[in-house]
mmCIF file of C-alpha atoms in Angstrom:
data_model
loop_
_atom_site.group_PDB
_atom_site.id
_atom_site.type_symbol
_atom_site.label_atom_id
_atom_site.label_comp_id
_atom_site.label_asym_id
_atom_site.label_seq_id
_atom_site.Cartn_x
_atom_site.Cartn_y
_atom_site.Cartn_z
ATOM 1 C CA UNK A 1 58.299 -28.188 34.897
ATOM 2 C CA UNK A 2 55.756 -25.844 35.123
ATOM 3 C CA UNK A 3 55.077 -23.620 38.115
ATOM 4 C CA UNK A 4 52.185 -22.321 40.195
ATOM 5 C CA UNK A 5 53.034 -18.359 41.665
ATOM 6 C CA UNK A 6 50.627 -17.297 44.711
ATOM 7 C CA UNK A 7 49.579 -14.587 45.744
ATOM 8 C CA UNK A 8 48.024 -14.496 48.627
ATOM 9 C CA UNK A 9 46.221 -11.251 49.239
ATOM 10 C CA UNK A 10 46.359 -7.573 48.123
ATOM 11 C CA UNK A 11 47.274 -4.567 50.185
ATOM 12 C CA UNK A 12 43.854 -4.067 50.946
ATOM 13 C CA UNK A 13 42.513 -7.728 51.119
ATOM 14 C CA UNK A 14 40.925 -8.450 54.454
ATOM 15 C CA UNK A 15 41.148 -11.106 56.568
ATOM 16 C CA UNK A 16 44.409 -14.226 56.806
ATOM 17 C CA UNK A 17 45.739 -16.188 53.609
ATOM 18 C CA UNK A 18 43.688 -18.940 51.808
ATOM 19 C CA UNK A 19 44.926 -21.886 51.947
ATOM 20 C CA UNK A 20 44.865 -24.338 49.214
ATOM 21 C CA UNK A 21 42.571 -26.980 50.722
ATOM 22 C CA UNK A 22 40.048 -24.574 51.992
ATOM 23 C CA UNK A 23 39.354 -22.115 48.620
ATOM 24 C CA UNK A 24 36.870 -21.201 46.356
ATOM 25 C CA UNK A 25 38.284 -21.681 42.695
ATOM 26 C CA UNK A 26 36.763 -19.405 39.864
ATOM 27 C CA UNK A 27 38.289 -18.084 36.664
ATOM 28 C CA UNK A 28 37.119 -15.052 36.434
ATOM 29 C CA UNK A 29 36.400 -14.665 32.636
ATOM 30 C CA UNK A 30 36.127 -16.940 30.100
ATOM 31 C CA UNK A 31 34.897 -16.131 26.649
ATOM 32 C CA UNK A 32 33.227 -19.520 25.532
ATOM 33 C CA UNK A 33 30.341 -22.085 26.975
ATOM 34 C CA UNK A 34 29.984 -25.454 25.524
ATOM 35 C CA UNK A 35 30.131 -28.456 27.294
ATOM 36 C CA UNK A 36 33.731 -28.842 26.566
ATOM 37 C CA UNK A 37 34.657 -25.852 28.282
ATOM 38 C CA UNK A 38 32.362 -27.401 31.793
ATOM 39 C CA UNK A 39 34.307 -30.692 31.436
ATOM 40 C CA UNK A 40 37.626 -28.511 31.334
ATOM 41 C CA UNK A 41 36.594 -26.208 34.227
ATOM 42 C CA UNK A 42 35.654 -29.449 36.166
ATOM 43 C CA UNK A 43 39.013 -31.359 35.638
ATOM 44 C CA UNK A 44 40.746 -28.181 36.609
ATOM 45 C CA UNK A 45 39.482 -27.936 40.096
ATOM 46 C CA UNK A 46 37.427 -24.987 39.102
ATOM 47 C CA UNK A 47 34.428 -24.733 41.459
ATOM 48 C CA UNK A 48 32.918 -21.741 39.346
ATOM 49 C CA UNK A 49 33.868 -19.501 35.777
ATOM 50 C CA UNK A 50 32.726 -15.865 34.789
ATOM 51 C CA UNK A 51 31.045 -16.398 30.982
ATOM 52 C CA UNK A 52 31.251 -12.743 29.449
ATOM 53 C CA UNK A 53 31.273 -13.191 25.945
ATOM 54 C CA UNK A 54 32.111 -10.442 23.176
ATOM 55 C CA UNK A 55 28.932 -8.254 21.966
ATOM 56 C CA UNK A 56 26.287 -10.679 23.526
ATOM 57 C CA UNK A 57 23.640 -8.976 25.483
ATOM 58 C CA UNK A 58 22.888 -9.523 28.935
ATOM 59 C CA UNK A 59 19.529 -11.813 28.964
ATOM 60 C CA UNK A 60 21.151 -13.886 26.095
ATOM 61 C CA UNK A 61 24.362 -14.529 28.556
ATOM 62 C CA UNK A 62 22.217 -14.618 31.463
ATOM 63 C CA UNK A 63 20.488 -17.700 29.832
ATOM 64 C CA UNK A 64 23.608 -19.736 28.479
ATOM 65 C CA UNK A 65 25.028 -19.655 31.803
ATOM 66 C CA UNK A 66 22.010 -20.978 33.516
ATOM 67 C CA UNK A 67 21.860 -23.817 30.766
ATOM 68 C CA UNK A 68 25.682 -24.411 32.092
ATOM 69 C CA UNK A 69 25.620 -24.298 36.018
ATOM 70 C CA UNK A 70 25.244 -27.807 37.841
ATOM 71 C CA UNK A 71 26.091 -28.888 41.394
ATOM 72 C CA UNK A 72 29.559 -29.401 40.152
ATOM 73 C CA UNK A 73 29.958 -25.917 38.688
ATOM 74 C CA UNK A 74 28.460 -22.374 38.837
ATOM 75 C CA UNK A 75 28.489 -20.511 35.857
ATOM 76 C CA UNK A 76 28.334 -16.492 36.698
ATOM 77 C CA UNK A 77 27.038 -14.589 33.857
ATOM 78 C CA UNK A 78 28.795 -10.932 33.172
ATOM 79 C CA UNK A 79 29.355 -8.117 30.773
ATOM 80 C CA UNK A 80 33.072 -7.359 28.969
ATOM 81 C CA UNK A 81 31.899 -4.142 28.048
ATOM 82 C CA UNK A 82 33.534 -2.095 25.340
ATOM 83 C CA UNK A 83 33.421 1.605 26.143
ATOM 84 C CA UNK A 84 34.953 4.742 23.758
ATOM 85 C CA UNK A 85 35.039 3.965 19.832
ATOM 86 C CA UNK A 86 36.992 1.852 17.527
ATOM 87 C CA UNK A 87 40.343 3.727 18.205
ATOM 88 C CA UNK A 88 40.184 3.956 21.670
ATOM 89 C CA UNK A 89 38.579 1.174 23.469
ATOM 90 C CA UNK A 90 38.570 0.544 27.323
ATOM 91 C CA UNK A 91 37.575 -2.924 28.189
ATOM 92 C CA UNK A 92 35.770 -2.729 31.642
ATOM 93 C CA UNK A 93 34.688 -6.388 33.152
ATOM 94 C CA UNK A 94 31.560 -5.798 35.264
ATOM 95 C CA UNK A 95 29.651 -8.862 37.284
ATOM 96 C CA UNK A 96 26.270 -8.819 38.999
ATOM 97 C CA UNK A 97 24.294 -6.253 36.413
ATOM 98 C CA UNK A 98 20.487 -5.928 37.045
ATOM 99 C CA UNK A 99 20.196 -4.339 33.646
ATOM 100 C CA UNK A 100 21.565 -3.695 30.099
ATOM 101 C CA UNK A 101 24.622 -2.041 29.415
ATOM 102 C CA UNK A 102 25.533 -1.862 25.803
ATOM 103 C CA UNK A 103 29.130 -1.249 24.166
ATOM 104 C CA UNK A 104 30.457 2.215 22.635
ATOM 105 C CA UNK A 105 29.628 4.256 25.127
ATOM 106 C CA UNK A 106 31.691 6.392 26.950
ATOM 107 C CA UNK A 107 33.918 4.994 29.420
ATOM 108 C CA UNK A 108 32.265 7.886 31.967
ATOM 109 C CA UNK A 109 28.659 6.618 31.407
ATOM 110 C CA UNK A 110 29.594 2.274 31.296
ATOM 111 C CA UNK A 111 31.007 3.452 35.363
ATOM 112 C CA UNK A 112 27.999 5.359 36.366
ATOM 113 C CA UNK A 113 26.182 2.392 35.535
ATOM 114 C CA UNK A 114 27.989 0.299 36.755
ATOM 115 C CA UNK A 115 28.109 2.088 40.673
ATOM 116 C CA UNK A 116 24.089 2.516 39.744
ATOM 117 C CA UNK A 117 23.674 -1.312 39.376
ATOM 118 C CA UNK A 118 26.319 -2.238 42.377
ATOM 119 C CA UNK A 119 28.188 -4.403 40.139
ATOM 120 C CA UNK A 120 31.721 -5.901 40.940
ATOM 121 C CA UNK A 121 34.113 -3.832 38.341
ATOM 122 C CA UNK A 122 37.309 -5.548 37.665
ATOM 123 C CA UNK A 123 39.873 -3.980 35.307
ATOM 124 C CA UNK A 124 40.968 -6.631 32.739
ATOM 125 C CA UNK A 125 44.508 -6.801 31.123
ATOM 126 C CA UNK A 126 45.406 -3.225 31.825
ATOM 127 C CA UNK A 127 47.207 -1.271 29.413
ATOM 128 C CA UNK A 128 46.933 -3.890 27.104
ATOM 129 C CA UNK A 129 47.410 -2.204 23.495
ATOM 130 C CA UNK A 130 44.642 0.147 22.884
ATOM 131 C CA UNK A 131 41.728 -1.918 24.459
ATOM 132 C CA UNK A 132 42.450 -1.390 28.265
ATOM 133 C CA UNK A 133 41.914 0.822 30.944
ATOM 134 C CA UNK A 134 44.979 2.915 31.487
ATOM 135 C CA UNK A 135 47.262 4.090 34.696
ATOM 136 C CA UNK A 136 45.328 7.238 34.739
ATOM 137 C CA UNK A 137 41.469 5.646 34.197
ATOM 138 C CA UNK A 138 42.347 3.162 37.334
ATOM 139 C CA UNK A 139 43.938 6.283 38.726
ATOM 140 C CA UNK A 140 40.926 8.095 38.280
ATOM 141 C CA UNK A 141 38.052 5.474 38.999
ATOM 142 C CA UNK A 142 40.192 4.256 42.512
ATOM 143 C CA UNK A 143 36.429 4.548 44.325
ATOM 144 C CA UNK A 144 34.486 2.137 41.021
ATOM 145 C CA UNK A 145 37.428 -0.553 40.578
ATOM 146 C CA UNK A 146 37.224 -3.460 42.798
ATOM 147 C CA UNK A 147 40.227 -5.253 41.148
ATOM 148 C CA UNK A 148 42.853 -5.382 38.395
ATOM 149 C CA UNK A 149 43.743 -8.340 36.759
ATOM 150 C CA UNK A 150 47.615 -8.863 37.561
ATOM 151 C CA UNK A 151 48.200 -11.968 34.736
ATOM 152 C CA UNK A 152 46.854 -12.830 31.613
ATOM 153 C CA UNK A 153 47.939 -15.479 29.587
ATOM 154 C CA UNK A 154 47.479 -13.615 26.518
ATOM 155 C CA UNK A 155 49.851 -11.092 27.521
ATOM 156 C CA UNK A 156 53.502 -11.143 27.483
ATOM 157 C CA UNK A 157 55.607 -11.234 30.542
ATOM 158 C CA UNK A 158 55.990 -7.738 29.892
ATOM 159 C CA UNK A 159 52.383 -6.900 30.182
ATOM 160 C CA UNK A 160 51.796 -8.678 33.450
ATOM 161 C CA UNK A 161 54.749 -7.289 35.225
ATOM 162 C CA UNK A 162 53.019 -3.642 34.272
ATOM 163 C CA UNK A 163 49.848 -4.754 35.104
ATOM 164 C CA UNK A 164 51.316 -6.074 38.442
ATOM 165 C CA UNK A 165 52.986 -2.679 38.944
ATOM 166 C CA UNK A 166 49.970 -0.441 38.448
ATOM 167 C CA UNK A 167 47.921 -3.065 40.794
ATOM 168 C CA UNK A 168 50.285 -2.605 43.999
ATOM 169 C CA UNK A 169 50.443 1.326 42.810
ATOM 170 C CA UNK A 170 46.661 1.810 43.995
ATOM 171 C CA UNK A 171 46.706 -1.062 46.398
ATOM 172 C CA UNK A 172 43.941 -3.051 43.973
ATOM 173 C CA UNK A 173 43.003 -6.771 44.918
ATOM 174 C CA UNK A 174 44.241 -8.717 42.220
ATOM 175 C CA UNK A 175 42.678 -10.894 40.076
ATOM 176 C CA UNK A 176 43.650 -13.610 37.158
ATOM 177 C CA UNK A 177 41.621 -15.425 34.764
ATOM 178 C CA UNK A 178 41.885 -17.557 31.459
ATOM 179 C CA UNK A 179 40.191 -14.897 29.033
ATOM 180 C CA UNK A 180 39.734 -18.186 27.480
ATOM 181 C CA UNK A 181 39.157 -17.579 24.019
ATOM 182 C CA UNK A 182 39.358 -21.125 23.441
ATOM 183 C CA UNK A 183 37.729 -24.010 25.260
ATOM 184 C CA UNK A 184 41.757 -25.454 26.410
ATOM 185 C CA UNK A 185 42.405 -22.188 27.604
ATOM 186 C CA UNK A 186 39.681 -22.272 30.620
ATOM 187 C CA UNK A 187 41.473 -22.802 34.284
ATOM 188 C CA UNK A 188 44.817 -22.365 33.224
ATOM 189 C CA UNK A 189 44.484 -19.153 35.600
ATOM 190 C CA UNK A 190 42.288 -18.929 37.989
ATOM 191 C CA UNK A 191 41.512 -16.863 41.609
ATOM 192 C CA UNK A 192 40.971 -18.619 44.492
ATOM 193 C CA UNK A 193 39.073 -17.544 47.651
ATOM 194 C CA UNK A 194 38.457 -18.825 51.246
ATOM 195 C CA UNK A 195 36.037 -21.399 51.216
ATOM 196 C CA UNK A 196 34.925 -19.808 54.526
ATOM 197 C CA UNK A 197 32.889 -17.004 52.428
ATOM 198 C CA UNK A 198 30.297 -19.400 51.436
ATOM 199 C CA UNK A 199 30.375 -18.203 48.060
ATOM 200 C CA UNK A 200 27.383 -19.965 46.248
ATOM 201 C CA UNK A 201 26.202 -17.707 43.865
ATOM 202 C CA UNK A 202 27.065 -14.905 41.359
ATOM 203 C CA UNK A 203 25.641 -12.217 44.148
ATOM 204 C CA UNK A 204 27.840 -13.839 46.643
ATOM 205 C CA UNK A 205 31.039 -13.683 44.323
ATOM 206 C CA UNK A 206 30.083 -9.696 43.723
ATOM 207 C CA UNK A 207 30.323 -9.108 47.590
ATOM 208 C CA UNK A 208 33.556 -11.000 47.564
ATOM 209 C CA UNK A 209 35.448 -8.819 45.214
ATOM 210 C CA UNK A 210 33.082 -5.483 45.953
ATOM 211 C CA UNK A 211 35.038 -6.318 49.759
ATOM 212 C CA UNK A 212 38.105 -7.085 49.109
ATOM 213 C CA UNK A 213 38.248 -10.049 50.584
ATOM 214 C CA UNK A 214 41.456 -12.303 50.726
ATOM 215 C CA UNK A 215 42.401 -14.482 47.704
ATOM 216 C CA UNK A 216 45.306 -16.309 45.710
ATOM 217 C CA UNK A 217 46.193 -15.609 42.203
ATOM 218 C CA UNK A 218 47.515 -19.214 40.529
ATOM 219 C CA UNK A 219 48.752 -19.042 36.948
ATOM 220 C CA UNK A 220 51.167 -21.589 35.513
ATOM 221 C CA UNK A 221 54.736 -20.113 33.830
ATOM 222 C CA UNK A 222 55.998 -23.080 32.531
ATOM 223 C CA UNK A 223 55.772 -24.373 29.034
ATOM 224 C CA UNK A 224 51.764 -24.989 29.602
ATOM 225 C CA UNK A 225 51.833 -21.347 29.666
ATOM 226 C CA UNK A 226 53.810 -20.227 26.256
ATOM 227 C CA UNK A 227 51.578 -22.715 24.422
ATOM 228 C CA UNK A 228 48.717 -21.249 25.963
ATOM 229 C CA UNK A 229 49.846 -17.645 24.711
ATOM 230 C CA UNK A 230 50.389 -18.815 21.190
ATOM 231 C CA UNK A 231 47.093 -20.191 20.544
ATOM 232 C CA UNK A 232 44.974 -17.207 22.295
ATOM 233 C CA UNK A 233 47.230 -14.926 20.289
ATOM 234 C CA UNK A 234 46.492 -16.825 17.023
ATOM 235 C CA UNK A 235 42.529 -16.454 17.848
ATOM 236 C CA UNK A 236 43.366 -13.098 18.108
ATOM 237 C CA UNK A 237 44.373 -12.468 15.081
ATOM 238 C CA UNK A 238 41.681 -13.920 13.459
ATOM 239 C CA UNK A 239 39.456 -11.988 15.739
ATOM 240 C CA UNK A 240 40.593 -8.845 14.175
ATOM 241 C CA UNK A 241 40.548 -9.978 10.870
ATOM 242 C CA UNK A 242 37.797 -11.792 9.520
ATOM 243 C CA UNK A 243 35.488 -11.692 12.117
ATOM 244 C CA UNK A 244 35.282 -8.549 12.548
ATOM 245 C CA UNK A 245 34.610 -8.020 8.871
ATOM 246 C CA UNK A 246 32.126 -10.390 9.272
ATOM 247 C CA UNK A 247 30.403 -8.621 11.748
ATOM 248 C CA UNK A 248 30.431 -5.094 10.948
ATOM 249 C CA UNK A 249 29.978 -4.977 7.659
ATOM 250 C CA UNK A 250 28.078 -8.269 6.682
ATOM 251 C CA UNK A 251 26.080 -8.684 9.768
ATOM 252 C CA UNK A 252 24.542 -5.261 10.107
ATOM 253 C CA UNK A 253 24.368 -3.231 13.660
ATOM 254 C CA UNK A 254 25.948 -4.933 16.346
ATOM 255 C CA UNK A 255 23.774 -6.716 18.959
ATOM 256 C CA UNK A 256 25.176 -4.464 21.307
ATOM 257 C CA UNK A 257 25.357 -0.962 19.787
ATOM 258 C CA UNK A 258 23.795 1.402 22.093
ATOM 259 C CA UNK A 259 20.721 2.365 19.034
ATOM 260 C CA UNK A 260 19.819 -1.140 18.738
ATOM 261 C CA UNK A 261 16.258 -1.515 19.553
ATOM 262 C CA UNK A 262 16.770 -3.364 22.943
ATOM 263 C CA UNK A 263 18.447 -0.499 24.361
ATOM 264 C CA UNK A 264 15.140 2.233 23.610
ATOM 265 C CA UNK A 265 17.241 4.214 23.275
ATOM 266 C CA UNK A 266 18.641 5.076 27.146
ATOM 267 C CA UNK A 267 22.077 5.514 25.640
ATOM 268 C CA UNK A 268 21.753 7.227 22.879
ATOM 269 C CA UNK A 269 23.162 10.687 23.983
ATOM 270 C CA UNK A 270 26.349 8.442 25.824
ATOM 271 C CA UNK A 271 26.832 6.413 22.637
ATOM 272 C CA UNK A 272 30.611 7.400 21.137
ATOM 273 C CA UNK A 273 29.245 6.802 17.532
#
């Protein structure tokens, strides 16, 4: 039988526990839109996602997600940005950007602009291989971080248990999500918040996290979960394979390089390469 772990709130969450029948329900990143994914989110119990696809730009994601949203759920555009180069990427999650922020730029520069834009910054899968923010960057950027993502269901138990260790180390609020790669993957983990906030929109859900406020971390660690991890794993793998042959070498610049055109050049003395 699978199981549901809660965590209630964070060493520096404010206010009493949520309980389950008074809670805000949002996985807080998800990779894909279609209406697949909305009918999953919806049978979940999912009152909102986070859609921050890979290498999209902002007005592109700001528009999908507006396509998405309905009554029955809100759909929060974000940035995944990828900061440093190639060999050393550090994945940093930011929601409620006014402007563009473009990858491969230094990890220095993405949190200046981040703090200059007031955007929630969440830490996802922490010192996950060599994509990830590390003990030292969360360390470092205690004052920028608004939460670190405690489960992943990508990640091995191993992983999470770190993850949870570095969290409690700072005192971050926690956060899960699907990282749905795939549209089954979407609510499998989500973070739940008192209904009491009135959260209602993405600026609402960026005050939320920006204050800490109190929340429960549901994941399942059952058998759901270990098919869950194979498949995401599996779409990794072809992630970093074929597609991204595909896109650096056969579609030309990335859509998100910091000298593509749409930036005009603002990043070009930040950009890594």
């Amino acid at each position: 039988m699978d199981h549901q772990i809660r965590i209630h709130n964070s060493p520096v969450s404010k206010g009493t526990a949520v309980t389950a029948s008074e809670e805000f329900r949002v996985d807080l990143h998800v990779k894909v839109l279609t209406d697949r994914v909305v009918e999953r989110a919806i049978a979940a119990g999912l009152d909102a996602i986070v859609y921050a696809p890979h290498f999209t730009r902002l007005p592109e994601i700001r528009a999908r997600a507006e396509r998405y949203s309905s009554d029955e759920l809100l759909v929060i555009p974000a940035r995944e940005v990828f900061t440093g180069s190639w060999r050393e990427r550090k994945h940093v999650l930011a929601i409620g950007l006014a402007d563009r922020v473009p990858d491969f730029i230094s990890l220095e520069a993405a949190m200046a602009e981040f703090e200059r834009q007031d955007a929630a910054v969440l830490a996802p899968h922490p010192e996950f291989l060599n994509v990830s923010l590390t003990e030292s960057d969360l360390r470092h950027y205690r004052d920028t971080v608004d939460a670190v993502e405690i489960y992943n269901p990508k990640h091995l138990p191993s992983h999470n248990r770190r993850a949870r260790e570095i969290a409690k180390l700072f005192e971050y609020p926690p956060f899960t999500s699907s990282y749905a790669h795939l549209p089954g993957t979407v609510g499998v983990s989500y973070t739940a918040f008192d209904a009491d906030l009135g959260i209602d929109s993405a600026d609402d859900l960026v005050t939320a996290l920006r204050e800490g406020a109190a929340r429960r971390v549901i994941y399942d660690t059952g058998f759901t979960r270990w098919k869950t991890t194979a498949r995401e794993l599996g779409h990794l793998c072809w992630e970093n394979s074929w597609e991204k042959v595909d896109r650096l070498f056969l579609q030309g610049i990335e859509a998100t390089h910091p000298h593509h055109i749409a930036y005009d050049g603002k990043f070009d003395d930040v950009s890594v390469y």
